[in-house]
């Protein structure tokens, strides 16, 4: 059974909760409403003893294009930008201390904050056509909020290359670098993610990773 609350669709199967980013018209950009919806869903799942693991995936052909650059570059009061960064930072802090296994099922491009979301999840599976990158740096936007998660998931030199050059990784490069655990055909994405989620169910608690 599935239920939809605008930006995020929730469904359950065998004790695994799937959260599906659901704004394909903006390539699932992590705008303020999407961030709040995902944060609230993860918070509810954390307190629900019937949830053994969580999969995060998306509707459409992109996992997440990151922040909505149109909103970011709009002429708005600085306090609005600061509050949005704070909300995104709170989401990543929640993920960092999450007690259940979080699996990213990457159905397409994961860019900017979307890349950070993949990096923050404990495990990740990606379709072979997915790409990963930080296109905002070419506009002078440095991804300060996602840097801690990025440098925990990637070798430092590779992370610096992405931030300084803006180049994108292919799914196979992401797998080789350790950003994702598996690359699969699109038809196998959800079953592979579910298999990983079920395998992780036997872990009583997850270690908290310390930022260096």
PDB file of C-alpha atoms in Angstrom:
ATOM      1  CA  UNK A   1       0.000   0.000   0.000  1.00  0.00           C
ATOM      2  CA  UNK A   2       1.274   3.480  -0.851  1.00  0.00           C
ATOM      3  CA  UNK A   3       0.372   6.955   0.330  1.00  0.00           C
ATOM      4  CA  UNK A   4       1.377  10.276  -1.210  1.00  0.00           C
ATOM      5  CA  UNK A   5       2.009  13.554   0.561  1.00  0.00           C
ATOM      6  CA  UNK A   6       2.902  15.872  -2.308  1.00  0.00           C
ATOM      7  CA  UNK A   7       6.702  15.862  -2.569  1.00  0.00           C
ATOM      8  CA  UNK A   8       7.385  12.391  -1.108  1.00  0.00           C
ATOM      9  CA  UNK A   9       5.514   9.118  -1.719  1.00  0.00           C
ATOM     10  CA  UNK A  10       5.745   6.508   1.042  1.00  0.00           C
ATOM     11  CA  UNK A  11       5.262   2.772   0.588  1.00  0.00           C
ATOM     12  CA  UNK A  12       6.155  -0.330   2.620  1.00  0.00           C
ATOM     13  CA  UNK A  13       7.131  -3.871   1.816  1.00  0.00           C
ATOM     14  CA  UNK A  14       8.432  -6.539   4.198  1.00  0.00           C
ATOM     15  CA  UNK A  15       9.315  -3.999   6.879  1.00  0.00           C
ATOM     16  CA  UNK A  16      11.205  -1.750   4.449  1.00  0.00           C
ATOM     17  CA  UNK A  17       9.937   1.796   3.944  1.00  0.00           C
ATOM     18  CA  UNK A  18      10.494   3.363   0.528  1.00  0.00           C
ATOM     19  CA  UNK A  19      10.517   7.158   0.274  1.00  0.00           C
ATOM     20  CA  UNK A  20      10.144   8.311  -3.322  1.00  0.00           C
ATOM     21  CA  UNK A  21      11.025  11.893  -4.214  1.00  0.00           C
ATOM     22  CA  UNK A  22       8.078  12.936  -6.323  1.00  0.00           C
ATOM     23  CA  UNK A  23       8.641  16.164  -8.243  1.00  0.00           C
ATOM     24  CA  UNK A  24       9.845  14.905 -11.622  1.00  0.00           C
ATOM     25  CA  UNK A  25       8.825  18.171 -13.291  1.00  0.00           C
ATOM     26  CA  UNK A  26      11.812  19.835 -11.563  1.00  0.00           C
ATOM     27  CA  UNK A  27      13.943  16.666 -11.654  1.00  0.00           C
ATOM     28  CA  UNK A  28      13.268  16.151  -7.938  1.00  0.00           C
ATOM     29  CA  UNK A  29      15.211  19.242  -6.928  1.00  0.00           C
ATOM     30  CA  UNK A  30      15.797  19.446  -3.189  1.00  0.00           C
ATOM     31  CA  UNK A  31      13.958  22.704  -2.705  1.00  0.00           C
ATOM     32  CA  UNK A  32      12.696  23.783   0.726  1.00  0.00           C
ATOM     33  CA  UNK A  33       9.388  21.884   0.489  1.00  0.00           C
ATOM     34  CA  UNK A  34      11.093  18.666  -0.641  1.00  0.00           C
ATOM     35  CA  UNK A  35      13.701  18.921   2.126  1.00  0.00           C
ATOM     36  CA  UNK A  36      11.024  19.451   4.771  1.00  0.00           C
ATOM     37  CA  UNK A  37       8.927  16.544   3.466  1.00  0.00           C
ATOM     38  CA  UNK A  38      11.889  14.146   3.387  1.00  0.00           C
ATOM     39  CA  UNK A  39      13.049  15.249   6.842  1.00  0.00           C
ATOM     40  CA  UNK A  40       9.567  14.700   8.308  1.00  0.00           C
ATOM     41  CA  UNK A  41       9.234  11.259   6.676  1.00  0.00           C
ATOM     42  CA  UNK A  42      12.626  10.128   7.987  1.00  0.00           C
ATOM     43  CA  UNK A  43      11.800  11.441  11.447  1.00  0.00           C
ATOM     44  CA  UNK A  44       8.530   9.466  11.524  1.00  0.00           C
ATOM     45  CA  UNK A  45      10.281   6.322  10.294  1.00  0.00           C
ATOM     46  CA  UNK A  46      12.964   6.663  12.959  1.00  0.00           C
ATOM     47  CA  UNK A  47      10.312   6.474  15.664  1.00  0.00           C
ATOM     48  CA  UNK A  48       8.402   3.606  14.016  1.00  0.00           C
ATOM     49  CA  UNK A  49       9.561   0.240  15.350  1.00  0.00           C
ATOM     50  CA  UNK A  50       7.970  -1.574  12.404  1.00  0.00           C
ATOM     51  CA  UNK A  51      10.420   0.070   9.970  1.00  0.00           C
ATOM     52  CA  UNK A  52      13.577  -2.016   9.673  1.00  0.00           C
ATOM     53  CA  UNK A  53      15.276  -0.076   6.852  1.00  0.00           C
ATOM     54  CA  UNK A  54      14.581   2.834   4.496  1.00  0.00           C
ATOM     55  CA  UNK A  55      15.087   3.140   0.745  1.00  0.00           C
ATOM     56  CA  UNK A  56      15.244   6.593  -0.840  1.00  0.00           C
ATOM     57  CA  UNK A  57      14.533   6.725  -4.571  1.00  0.00           C
ATOM     58  CA  UNK A  58      12.712   9.027  -6.993  1.00  0.00           C
ATOM     59  CA  UNK A  59      10.048   9.327  -9.656  1.00  0.00           C
ATOM     60  CA  UNK A  60      11.045  10.056 -13.250  1.00  0.00           C
ATOM     61  CA  UNK A  61      14.436   9.914 -14.939  1.00  0.00           C
ATOM     62  CA  UNK A  62      16.463  11.813 -12.304  1.00  0.00           C
ATOM     63  CA  UNK A  63      17.217  10.967  -8.693  1.00  0.00           C
ATOM     64  CA  UNK A  64      17.683  14.626  -7.780  1.00  0.00           C
ATOM     65  CA  UNK A  65      19.088  17.603  -9.652  1.00  0.00           C
ATOM     66  CA  UNK A  66      20.092  19.104  -6.314  1.00  0.00           C
ATOM     67  CA  UNK A  67      19.005  22.522  -5.120  1.00  0.00           C
ATOM     68  CA  UNK A  68      16.698  24.503  -7.374  1.00  0.00           C
ATOM     69  CA  UNK A  69      19.261  26.900  -8.852  1.00  0.00           C
ATOM     70  CA  UNK A  70      16.538  29.270 -10.002  1.00  0.00           C
ATOM     71  CA  UNK A  71      15.535  29.795  -6.390  1.00  0.00           C
ATOM     72  CA  UNK A  72      19.147  29.900  -5.241  1.00  0.00           C
ATOM     73  CA  UNK A  73      20.124  32.600  -7.736  1.00  0.00           C
ATOM     74  CA  UNK A  74      16.922  34.621  -7.317  1.00  0.00           C
ATOM     75  CA  UNK A  75      17.165  38.049  -5.737  1.00  0.00           C
ATOM     76  CA  UNK A  76      15.836  37.208  -2.294  1.00  0.00           C
ATOM     77  CA  UNK A  77      16.749  38.298   1.245  1.00  0.00           C
ATOM     78  CA  UNK A  78      19.949  36.589   2.456  1.00  0.00           C
ATOM     79  CA  UNK A  79      18.096  35.272   5.501  1.00  0.00           C
ATOM     80  CA  UNK A  80      15.911  33.105   3.219  1.00  0.00           C
ATOM     81  CA  UNK A  81      18.974  31.493   1.661  1.00  0.00           C
ATOM     82  CA  UNK A  82      20.455  30.945   5.125  1.00  0.00           C
ATOM     83  CA  UNK A  83      17.289  29.279   6.415  1.00  0.00           C
ATOM     84  CA  UNK A  84      17.156  26.942   3.402  1.00  0.00           C
ATOM     85  CA  UNK A  85      20.792  25.908   3.908  1.00  0.00           C
ATOM     86  CA  UNK A  86      20.024  25.321   7.567  1.00  0.00           C
ATOM     87  CA  UNK A  87      17.105  23.030   6.672  1.00  0.00           C
ATOM     88  CA  UNK A  88      19.286  21.049   4.275  1.00  0.00           C
ATOM     89  CA  UNK A  89      21.994  20.826   6.923  1.00  0.00           C
ATOM     90  CA  UNK A  90      19.456  19.512   9.434  1.00  0.00           C
ATOM     91  CA  UNK A  91      18.448  16.795   6.947  1.00  0.00           C
ATOM     92  CA  UNK A  92      22.046  15.644   6.573  1.00  0.00           C
ATOM     93  CA  UNK A  93      22.576  15.674  10.342  1.00  0.00           C
ATOM     94  CA  UNK A  94      19.483  13.484  10.753  1.00  0.00           C
ATOM     95  CA  UNK A  95      20.851  11.041   8.171  1.00  0.00           C
ATOM     96  CA  UNK A  96      24.309  11.044   9.801  1.00  0.00           C
ATOM     97  CA  UNK A  97      22.865   9.799  13.108  1.00  0.00           C
ATOM     98  CA  UNK A  98      20.151   7.568  11.643  1.00  0.00           C
ATOM     99  CA  UNK A  99      19.793   4.241  13.505  1.00  0.00           C
ATOM    100  CA  UNK A 100      18.301   2.239  10.591  1.00  0.00           C
ATOM    101  CA  UNK A 101      19.964   1.320   7.325  1.00  0.00           C
ATOM    102  CA  UNK A 102      19.388   3.947   4.617  1.00  0.00           C
ATOM    103  CA  UNK A 103      19.740   2.796   1.012  1.00  0.00           C
ATOM    104  CA  UNK A 104      19.772   5.171  -1.960  1.00  0.00           C
ATOM    105  CA  UNK A 105      18.222   3.623  -5.078  1.00  0.00           C
ATOM    106  CA  UNK A 106      19.573   6.030  -7.676  1.00  0.00           C
ATOM    107  CA  UNK A 107      17.282   5.949 -10.705  1.00  0.00           C
ATOM    108  CA  UNK A 108      19.059   8.734 -12.618  1.00  0.00           C
ATOM    109  CA  UNK A 109      21.320  11.758 -12.252  1.00  0.00           C
ATOM    110  CA  UNK A 110      22.259  12.737  -8.690  1.00  0.00           C
ATOM    111  CA  UNK A 111      23.632  16.267  -8.719  1.00  0.00           C
ATOM    112  CA  UNK A 112      24.520  18.855  -6.110  1.00  0.00           C
ATOM    113  CA  UNK A 113      22.551  18.179  -2.945  1.00  0.00           C
ATOM    114  CA  UNK A 114      21.248  15.032  -4.654  1.00  0.00           C
ATOM    115  CA  UNK A 115      24.827  13.772  -4.800  1.00  0.00           C
ATOM    116  CA  UNK A 116      25.160  14.664  -1.128  1.00  0.00           C
ATOM    117  CA  UNK A 117      22.064  12.621  -0.344  1.00  0.00           C
ATOM    118  CA  UNK A 118      23.546   9.555  -2.063  1.00  0.00           C
ATOM    119  CA  UNK A 119      26.851  10.083  -0.271  1.00  0.00           C
ATOM    120  CA  UNK A 120      25.123  10.361   3.109  1.00  0.00           C
ATOM    121  CA  UNK A 121      23.111   7.133   2.779  1.00  0.00           C
ATOM    122  CA  UNK A 122      24.722   4.008   4.215  1.00  0.00           C
ATOM    123  CA  UNK A 123      24.371   2.009   0.981  1.00  0.00           C
ATOM    124  CA  UNK A 124      23.584   2.914  -2.619  1.00  0.00           C
ATOM    125  CA  UNK A 125      22.536   1.179  -5.826  1.00  0.00           C
ATOM    126  CA  UNK A 126      22.507   3.085  -9.123  1.00  0.00           C
ATOM    127  CA  UNK A 127      21.278   2.484 -12.639  1.00  0.00           C
ATOM    128  CA  UNK A 128      24.113   2.238 -15.135  1.00  0.00           C
ATOM    129  CA  UNK A 129      23.076   5.472 -16.849  1.00  0.00           C
ATOM    130  CA  UNK A 130      23.170   7.595 -13.681  1.00  0.00           C
ATOM    131  CA  UNK A 131      25.630  10.475 -13.407  1.00  0.00           C
ATOM    132  CA  UNK A 132      26.984  12.243 -10.341  1.00  0.00           C
ATOM    133  CA  UNK A 133      28.349  15.759 -10.068  1.00  0.00           C
ATOM    134  CA  UNK A 134      28.330  19.299  -8.718  1.00  0.00           C
ATOM    135  CA  UNK A 135      27.245  21.524 -11.617  1.00  0.00           C
ATOM    136  CA  UNK A 136      26.657  24.475  -9.309  1.00  0.00           C
ATOM    137  CA  UNK A 137      30.390  25.060  -8.872  1.00  0.00           C
ATOM    138  CA  UNK A 138      30.528  26.297 -12.453  1.00  0.00           C
ATOM    139  CA  UNK A 139      28.230  29.106 -11.317  1.00  0.00           C
ATOM    140  CA  UNK A 140      30.387  29.852  -8.305  1.00  0.00           C
ATOM    141  CA  UNK A 141      28.163  27.962  -5.828  1.00  0.00           C
ATOM    142  CA  UNK A 142      30.296  25.921  -3.432  1.00  0.00           C
ATOM    143  CA  UNK A 143      28.545  22.883  -1.869  1.00  0.00           C
ATOM    144  CA  UNK A 144      29.492  23.647   1.723  1.00  0.00           C
ATOM    145  CA  UNK A 145      26.516  21.827   3.267  1.00  0.00           C
ATOM    146  CA  UNK A 146      27.221  18.499   1.556  1.00  0.00           C
ATOM    147  CA  UNK A 147      31.019  18.539   1.807  1.00  0.00           C
ATOM    148  CA  UNK A 148      31.219  16.462   5.043  1.00  0.00           C
ATOM    149  CA  UNK A 149      29.107  13.656   3.545  1.00  0.00           C
ATOM    150  CA  UNK A 150      30.975  13.851   0.252  1.00  0.00           C
ATOM    151  CA  UNK A 151      34.407  13.494   1.839  1.00  0.00           C
ATOM    152  CA  UNK A 152      33.272  10.551   3.952  1.00  0.00           C
ATOM    153  CA  UNK A 153      32.086   8.752   0.807  1.00  0.00           C
ATOM    154  CA  UNK A 154      34.820   9.686  -1.703  1.00  0.00           C
ATOM    155  CA  UNK A 155      38.612   9.798  -1.696  1.00  0.00           C
ATOM    156  CA  UNK A 156      39.665  13.342  -0.844  1.00  0.00           C
ATOM    157  CA  UNK A 157      41.412  14.057  -4.132  1.00  0.00           C
ATOM    158  CA  UNK A 158      38.411  12.901  -6.151  1.00  0.00           C
ATOM    159  CA  UNK A 159      36.052  14.973  -4.019  1.00  0.00           C
ATOM    160  CA  UNK A 160      38.253  18.017  -4.545  1.00  0.00           C
ATOM    161  CA  UNK A 161      38.305  17.379  -8.292  1.00  0.00           C
ATOM    162  CA  UNK A 162      34.515  17.355  -8.443  1.00  0.00           C
ATOM    163  CA  UNK A 163      34.319  20.583  -6.454  1.00  0.00           C
ATOM    164  CA  UNK A 164      37.058  22.404  -8.333  1.00  0.00           C
ATOM    165  CA  UNK A 165      36.289  21.328 -11.883  1.00  0.00           C
ATOM    166  CA  UNK A 166      32.578  20.510 -11.878  1.00  0.00           C
ATOM    167  CA  UNK A 167      33.128  17.305 -13.845  1.00  0.00           C
ATOM    168  CA  UNK A 168      30.596  14.497 -13.546  1.00  0.00           C
ATOM    169  CA  UNK A 169      31.168  10.857 -12.630  1.00  0.00           C
ATOM    170  CA  UNK A 170      29.608   7.992 -14.532  1.00  0.00           C
ATOM    171  CA  UNK A 171      27.850   5.278 -12.555  1.00  0.00           C
ATOM    172  CA  UNK A 172      30.802   2.943 -13.063  1.00  0.00           C
ATOM    173  CA  UNK A 173      33.250   5.590 -11.833  1.00  0.00           C
ATOM    174  CA  UNK A 174      31.025   6.120  -8.811  1.00  0.00           C
ATOM    175  CA  UNK A 175      31.053   2.393  -8.091  1.00  0.00           C
ATOM    176  CA  UNK A 176      34.839   2.173  -8.469  1.00  0.00           C
ATOM    177  CA  UNK A 177      35.255   5.132  -6.112  1.00  0.00           C
ATOM    178  CA  UNK A 178      32.993   3.543  -3.487  1.00  0.00           C
ATOM    179  CA  UNK A 179      30.165   6.071  -3.772  1.00  0.00           C
ATOM    180  CA  UNK A 180      27.710   3.318  -4.762  1.00  0.00           C
ATOM    181  CA  UNK A 181      27.781  -0.392  -3.966  1.00  0.00           C
ATOM    182  CA  UNK A 182      26.171  -1.722  -7.136  1.00  0.00           C
ATOM    183  CA  UNK A 183      25.328  -0.589 -10.650  1.00  0.00           C
ATOM    184  CA  UNK A 184      22.389  -2.332 -12.274  1.00  0.00           C
ATOM    185  CA  UNK A 185      19.977  -2.157 -15.169  1.00  0.00           C
ATOM    186  CA  UNK A 186      16.940   0.010 -14.472  1.00  0.00           C
ATOM    187  CA  UNK A 187      14.622  -3.003 -14.263  1.00  0.00           C
ATOM    188  CA  UNK A 188      16.704  -4.420 -11.373  1.00  0.00           C
ATOM    189  CA  UNK A 189      17.099  -1.244  -9.325  1.00  0.00           C
ATOM    190  CA  UNK A 190      14.271  -1.641  -6.847  1.00  0.00           C
ATOM    191  CA  UNK A 191      14.728  -5.385  -6.287  1.00  0.00           C
ATOM    192  CA  UNK A 192      18.469  -4.908  -5.680  1.00  0.00           C
ATOM    193  CA  UNK A 193      17.843  -2.058  -3.248  1.00  0.00           C
ATOM    194  CA  UNK A 194      15.216  -4.118  -1.430  1.00  0.00           C
ATOM    195  CA  UNK A 195      17.619  -7.060  -1.203  1.00  0.00           C
ATOM    196  CA  UNK A 196      20.283  -4.845   0.371  1.00  0.00           C
ATOM    197  CA  UNK A 197      17.733  -3.352   2.756  1.00  0.00           C
ATOM    198  CA  UNK A 198      16.615  -6.803   3.907  1.00  0.00           C
ATOM    199  CA  UNK A 199      20.218  -7.927   4.361  1.00  0.00           C
ATOM    200  CA  UNK A 200      20.868  -4.877   6.530  1.00  0.00           C
ATOM    201  CA  UNK A 201      17.876  -5.680   8.745  1.00  0.00           C
ATOM    202  CA  UNK A 202      19.997  -8.040  10.827  1.00  0.00           C
ATOM    203  CA  UNK A 203      22.191  -5.193  12.065  1.00  0.00           C
ATOM    204  CA  UNK A 204      20.995  -4.287  15.526  1.00  0.00           C
ATOM    205  CA  UNK A 205      22.469  -0.801  15.416  1.00  0.00           C
ATOM    206  CA  UNK A 206      24.570   1.196  13.030  1.00  0.00           C
ATOM    207  CA  UNK A 207      27.890   2.745  14.051  1.00  0.00           C
ATOM    208  CA  UNK A 208      28.014   6.500  13.951  1.00  0.00           C
ATOM    209  CA  UNK A 209      30.620   7.745  11.522  1.00  0.00           C
ATOM    210  CA  UNK A 210      32.845  10.478  12.885  1.00  0.00           C
ATOM    211  CA  UNK A 211      33.821  13.406  10.716  1.00  0.00           C
ATOM    212  CA  UNK A 212      37.570  13.831  10.466  1.00  0.00           C
TER     213      UNK A 212
END
